[in-house]
JSON list of C-alpha atoms in Angstrom, two decimals:
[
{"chain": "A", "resi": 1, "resn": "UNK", "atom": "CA", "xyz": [-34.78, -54.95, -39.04]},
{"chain": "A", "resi": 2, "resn": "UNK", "atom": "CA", "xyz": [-33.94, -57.61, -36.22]},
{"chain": "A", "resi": 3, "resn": "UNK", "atom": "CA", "xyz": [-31.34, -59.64, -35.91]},
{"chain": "A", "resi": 4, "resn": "UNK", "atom": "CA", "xyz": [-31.43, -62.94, -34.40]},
{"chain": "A", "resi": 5, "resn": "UNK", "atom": "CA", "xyz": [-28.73, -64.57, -32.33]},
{"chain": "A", "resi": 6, "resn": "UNK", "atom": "CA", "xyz": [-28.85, -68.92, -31.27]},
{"chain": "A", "resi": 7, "resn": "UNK", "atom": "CA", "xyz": [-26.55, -69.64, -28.64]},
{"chain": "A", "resi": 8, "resn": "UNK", "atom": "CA", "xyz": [-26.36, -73.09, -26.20]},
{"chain": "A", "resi": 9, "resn": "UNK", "atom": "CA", "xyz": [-26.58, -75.76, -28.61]},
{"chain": "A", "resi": 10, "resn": "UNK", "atom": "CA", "xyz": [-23.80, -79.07, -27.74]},
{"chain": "A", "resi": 11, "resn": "UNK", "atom": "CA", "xyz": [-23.52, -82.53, -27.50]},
{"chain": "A", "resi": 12, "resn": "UNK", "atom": "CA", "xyz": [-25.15, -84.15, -24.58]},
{"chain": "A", "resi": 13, "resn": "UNK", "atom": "CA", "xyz": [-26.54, -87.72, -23.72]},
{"chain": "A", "resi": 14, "resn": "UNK", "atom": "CA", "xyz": [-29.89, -89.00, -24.10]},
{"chain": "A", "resi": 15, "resn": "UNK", "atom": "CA", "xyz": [-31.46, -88.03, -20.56]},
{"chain": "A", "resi": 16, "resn": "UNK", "atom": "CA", "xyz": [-29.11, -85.30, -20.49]},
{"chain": "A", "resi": 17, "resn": "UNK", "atom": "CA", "xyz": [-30.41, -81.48, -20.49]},
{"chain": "A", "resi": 18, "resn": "UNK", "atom": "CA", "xyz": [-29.32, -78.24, -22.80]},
{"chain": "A", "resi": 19, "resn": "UNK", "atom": "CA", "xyz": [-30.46, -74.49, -22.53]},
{"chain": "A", "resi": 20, "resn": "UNK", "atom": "CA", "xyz": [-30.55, -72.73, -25.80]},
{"chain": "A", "resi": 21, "resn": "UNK", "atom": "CA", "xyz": [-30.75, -68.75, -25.58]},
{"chain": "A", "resi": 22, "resn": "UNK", "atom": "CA", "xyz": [-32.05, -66.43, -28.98]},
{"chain": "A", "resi": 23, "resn": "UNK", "atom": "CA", "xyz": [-31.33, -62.75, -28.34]},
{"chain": "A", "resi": 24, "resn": "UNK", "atom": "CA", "xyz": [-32.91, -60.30, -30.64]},
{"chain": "A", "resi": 25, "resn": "UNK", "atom": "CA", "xyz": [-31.78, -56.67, -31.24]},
{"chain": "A", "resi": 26, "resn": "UNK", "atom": "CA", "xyz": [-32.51, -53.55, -33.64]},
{"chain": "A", "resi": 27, "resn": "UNK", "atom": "CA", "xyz": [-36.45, -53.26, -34.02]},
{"chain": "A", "resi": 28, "resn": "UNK", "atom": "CA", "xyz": [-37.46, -55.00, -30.63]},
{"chain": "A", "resi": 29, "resn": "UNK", "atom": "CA", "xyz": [-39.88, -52.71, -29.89]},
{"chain": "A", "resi": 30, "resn": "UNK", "atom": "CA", "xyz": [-41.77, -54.31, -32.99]},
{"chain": "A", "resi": 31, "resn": "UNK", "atom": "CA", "xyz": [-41.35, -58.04, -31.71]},
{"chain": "A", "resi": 32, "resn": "UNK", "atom": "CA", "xyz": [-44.68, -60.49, -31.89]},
{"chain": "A", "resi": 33, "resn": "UNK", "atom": "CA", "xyz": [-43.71, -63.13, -30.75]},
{"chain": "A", "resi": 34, "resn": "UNK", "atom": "CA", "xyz": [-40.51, -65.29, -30.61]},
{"chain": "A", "resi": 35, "resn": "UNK", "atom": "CA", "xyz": [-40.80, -69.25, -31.66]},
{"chain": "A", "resi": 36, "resn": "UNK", "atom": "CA", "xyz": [-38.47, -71.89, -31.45]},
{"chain": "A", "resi": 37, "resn": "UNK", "atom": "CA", "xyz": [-38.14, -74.41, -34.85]},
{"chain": "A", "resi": 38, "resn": "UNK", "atom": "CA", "xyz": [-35.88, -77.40, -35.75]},
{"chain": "A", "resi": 39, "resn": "UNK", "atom": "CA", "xyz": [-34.63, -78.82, -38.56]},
{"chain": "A", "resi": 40, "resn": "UNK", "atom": "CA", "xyz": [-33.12, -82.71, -38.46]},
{"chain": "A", "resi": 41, "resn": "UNK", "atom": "CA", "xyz": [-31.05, -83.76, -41.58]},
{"chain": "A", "resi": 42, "resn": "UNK", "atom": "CA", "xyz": [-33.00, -84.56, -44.55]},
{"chain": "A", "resi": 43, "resn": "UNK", "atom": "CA", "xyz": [-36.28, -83.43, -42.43]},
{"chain": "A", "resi": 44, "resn": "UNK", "atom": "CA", "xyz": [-38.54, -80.53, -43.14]},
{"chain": "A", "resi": 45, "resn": "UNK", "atom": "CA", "xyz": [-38.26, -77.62, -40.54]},
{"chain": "A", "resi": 46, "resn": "UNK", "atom": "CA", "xyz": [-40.77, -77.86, -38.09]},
{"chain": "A", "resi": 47, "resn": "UNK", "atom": "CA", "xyz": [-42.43, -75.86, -34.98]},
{"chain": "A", "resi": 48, "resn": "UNK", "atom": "CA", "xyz": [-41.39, -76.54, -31.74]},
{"chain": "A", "resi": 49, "resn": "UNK", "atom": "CA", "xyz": [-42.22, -74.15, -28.95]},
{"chain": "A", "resi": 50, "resn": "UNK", "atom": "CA", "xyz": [-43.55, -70.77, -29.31]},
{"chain": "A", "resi": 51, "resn": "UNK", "atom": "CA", "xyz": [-43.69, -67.68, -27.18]},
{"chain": "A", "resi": 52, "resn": "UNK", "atom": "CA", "xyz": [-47.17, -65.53, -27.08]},
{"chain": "A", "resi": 53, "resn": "UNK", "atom": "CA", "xyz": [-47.95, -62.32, -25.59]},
{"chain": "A", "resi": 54, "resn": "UNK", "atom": "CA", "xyz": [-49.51, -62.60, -21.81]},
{"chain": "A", "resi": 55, "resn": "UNK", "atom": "CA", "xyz": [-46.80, -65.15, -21.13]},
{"chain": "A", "resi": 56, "resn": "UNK", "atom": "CA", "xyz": [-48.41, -67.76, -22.86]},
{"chain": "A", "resi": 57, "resn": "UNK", "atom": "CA", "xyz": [-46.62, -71.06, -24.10]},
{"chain": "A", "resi": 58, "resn": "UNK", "atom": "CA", "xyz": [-47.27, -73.20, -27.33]},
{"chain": "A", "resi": 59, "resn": "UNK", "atom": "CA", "xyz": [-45.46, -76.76, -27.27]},
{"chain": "A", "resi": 60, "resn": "UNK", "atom": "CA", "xyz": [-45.38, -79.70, -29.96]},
{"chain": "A", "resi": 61, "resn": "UNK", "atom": "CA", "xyz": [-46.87, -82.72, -28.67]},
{"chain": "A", "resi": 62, "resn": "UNK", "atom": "CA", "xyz": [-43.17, -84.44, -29.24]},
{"chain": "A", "resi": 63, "resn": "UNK", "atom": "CA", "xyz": [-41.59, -81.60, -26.50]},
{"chain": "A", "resi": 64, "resn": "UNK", "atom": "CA", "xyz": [-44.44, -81.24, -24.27]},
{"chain": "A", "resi": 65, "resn": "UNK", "atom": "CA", "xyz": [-43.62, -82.04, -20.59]},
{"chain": "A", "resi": 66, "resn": "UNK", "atom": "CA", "xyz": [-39.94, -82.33, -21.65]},
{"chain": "A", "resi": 67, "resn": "UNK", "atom": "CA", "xyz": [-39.25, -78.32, -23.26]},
{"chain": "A", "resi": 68, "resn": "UNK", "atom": "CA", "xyz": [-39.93, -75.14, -21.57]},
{"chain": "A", "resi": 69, "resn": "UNK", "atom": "CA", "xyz": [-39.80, -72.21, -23.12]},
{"chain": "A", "resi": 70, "resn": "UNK", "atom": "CA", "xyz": [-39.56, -68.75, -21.67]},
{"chain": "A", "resi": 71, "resn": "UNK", "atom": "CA", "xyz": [-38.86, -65.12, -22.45]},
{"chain": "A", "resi": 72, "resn": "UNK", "atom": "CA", "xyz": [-36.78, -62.61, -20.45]},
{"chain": "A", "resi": 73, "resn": "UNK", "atom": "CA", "xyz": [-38.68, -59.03, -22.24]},
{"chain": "A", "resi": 74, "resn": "UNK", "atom": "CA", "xyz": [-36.46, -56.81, -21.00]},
{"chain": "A", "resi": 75, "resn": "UNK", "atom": "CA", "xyz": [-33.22, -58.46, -22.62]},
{"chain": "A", "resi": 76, "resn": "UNK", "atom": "CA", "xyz": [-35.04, -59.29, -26.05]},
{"chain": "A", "resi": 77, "resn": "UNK", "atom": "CA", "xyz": [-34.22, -62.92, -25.10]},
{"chain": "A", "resi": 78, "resn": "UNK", "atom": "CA", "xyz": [-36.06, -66.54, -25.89]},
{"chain": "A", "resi": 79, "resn": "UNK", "atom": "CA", "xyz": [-34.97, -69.36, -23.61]},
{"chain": "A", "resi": 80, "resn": "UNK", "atom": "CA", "xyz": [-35.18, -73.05, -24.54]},
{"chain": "A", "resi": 81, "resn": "UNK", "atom": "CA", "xyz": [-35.00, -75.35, -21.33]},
{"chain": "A", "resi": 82, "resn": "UNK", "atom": "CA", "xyz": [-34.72, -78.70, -22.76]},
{"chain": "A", "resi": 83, "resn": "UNK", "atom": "CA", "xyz": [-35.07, -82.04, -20.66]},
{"chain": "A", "resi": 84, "resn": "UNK", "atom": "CA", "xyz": [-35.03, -85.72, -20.49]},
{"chain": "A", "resi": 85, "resn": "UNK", "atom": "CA", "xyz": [-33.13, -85.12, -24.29]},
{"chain": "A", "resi": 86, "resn": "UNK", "atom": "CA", "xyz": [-33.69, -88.18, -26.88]},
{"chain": "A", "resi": 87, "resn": "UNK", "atom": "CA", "xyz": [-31.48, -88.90, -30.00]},
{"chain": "A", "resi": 88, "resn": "UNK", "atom": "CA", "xyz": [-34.81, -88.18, -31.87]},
{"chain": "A", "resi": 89, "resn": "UNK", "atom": "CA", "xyz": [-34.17, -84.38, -30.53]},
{"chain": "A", "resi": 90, "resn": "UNK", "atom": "CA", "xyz": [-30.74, -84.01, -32.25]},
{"chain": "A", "resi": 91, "resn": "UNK", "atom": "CA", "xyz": [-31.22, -81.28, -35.05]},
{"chain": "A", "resi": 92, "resn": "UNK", "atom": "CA", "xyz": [-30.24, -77.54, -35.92]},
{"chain": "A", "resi": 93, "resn": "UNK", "atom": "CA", "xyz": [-32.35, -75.30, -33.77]},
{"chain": "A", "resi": 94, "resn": "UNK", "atom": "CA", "xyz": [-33.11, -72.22, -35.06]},
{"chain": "A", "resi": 95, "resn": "UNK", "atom": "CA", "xyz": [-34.97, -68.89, -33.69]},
{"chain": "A", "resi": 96, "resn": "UNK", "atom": "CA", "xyz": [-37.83, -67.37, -35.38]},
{"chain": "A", "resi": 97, "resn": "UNK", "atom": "CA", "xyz": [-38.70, -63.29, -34.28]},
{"chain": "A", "resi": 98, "resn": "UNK", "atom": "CA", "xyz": [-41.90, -62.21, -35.91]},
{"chain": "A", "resi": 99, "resn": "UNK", "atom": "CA", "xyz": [-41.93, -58.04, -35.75]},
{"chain": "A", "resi": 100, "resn": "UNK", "atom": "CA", "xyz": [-44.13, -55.41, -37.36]},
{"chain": "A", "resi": 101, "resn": "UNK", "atom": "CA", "xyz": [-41.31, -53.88, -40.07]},
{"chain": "A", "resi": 102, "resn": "UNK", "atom": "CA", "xyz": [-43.52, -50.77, -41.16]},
{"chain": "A", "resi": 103, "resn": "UNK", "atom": "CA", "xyz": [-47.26, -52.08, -42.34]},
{"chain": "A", "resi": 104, "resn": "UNK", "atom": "CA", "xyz": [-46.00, -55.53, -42.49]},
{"chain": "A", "resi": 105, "resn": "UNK", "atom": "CA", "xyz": [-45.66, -58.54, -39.96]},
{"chain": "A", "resi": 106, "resn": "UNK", "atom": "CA", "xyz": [-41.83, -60.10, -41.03]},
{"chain": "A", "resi": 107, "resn": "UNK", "atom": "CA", "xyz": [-39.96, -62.80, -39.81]},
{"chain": "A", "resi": 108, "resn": "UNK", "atom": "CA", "xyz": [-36.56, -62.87, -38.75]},
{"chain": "A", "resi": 109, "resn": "UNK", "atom": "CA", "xyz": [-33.98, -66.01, -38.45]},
{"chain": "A", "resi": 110, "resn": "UNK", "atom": "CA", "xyz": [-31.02, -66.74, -36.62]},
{"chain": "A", "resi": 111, "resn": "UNK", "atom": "CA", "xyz": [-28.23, -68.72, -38.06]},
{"chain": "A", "resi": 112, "resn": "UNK", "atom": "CA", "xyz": [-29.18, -71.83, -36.03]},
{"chain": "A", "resi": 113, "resn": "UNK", "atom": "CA", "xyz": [-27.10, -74.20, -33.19]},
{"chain": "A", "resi": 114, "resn": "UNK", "atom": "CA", "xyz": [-26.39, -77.31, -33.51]},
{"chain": "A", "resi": 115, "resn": "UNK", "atom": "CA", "xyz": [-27.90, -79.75, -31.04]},
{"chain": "A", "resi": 116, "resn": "UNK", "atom": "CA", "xyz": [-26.59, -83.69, -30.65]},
{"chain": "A", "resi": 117, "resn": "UNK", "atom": "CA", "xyz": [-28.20, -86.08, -28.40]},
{"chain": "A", "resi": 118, "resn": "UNK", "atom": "CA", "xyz": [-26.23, -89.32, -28.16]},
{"chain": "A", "resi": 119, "resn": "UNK", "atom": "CA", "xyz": [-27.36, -92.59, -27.42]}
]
């Protein structure tokens, strides 16, 4: 099993910038991959930025140039370096950990952090 921790979610103002963090423990060995998702009230969940093996990077178009995300492999830890923040941003943010759990791929979820851009 792996459980998934969202920290660095707040209220900031449009322009304004936020860090989240997503640390993963237990079965890390087994870790995929590592994606970023968000979930704005009454909205479906949806991708956001996602973490690949080599070091390579998938971004939405409505984050790209803005959102960076990065991963720190030795600490089991996603970063989310957001930028130039809109109120259109403002959502839950949750972590996604995708690990081999015995024959099967699984995903794992953290509990979420709230993010609130203001106008």
């Amino acid at each position: 099993q792996v459980q998934v921790v969202e920290s660095g979610g707040g209220l900031v103002q449009a322009g304004g910038s936020l860090r989240l963090s997503c640390a993963a423990s237990g079965s890390t060995f087994s870790i995929n991959f590592m994606d970023w998702y968000r979930q704005a009230p009454g909205k479906q969940r949806e991708l956001v930025a996602g973490s690949r093996s080599g070091g390579n990077a998938m971004y939405a178009d409505f984050v790209k140039g803005r959102f960076t995300i990065s991963r720190d492999n030795a600490k089991n830890t996603v970063y989310l370096q957001m930028n130039n923040l809109k109120p259109e941003d403002t959502a839950i943010y949750y972590c996604n950990v995708n690990a081999r759990i015995g024959i099967a791929d699984r995903s794992f979820w953290g509990q979420g952090t709230q993010v609130t851009v203001s106008s």
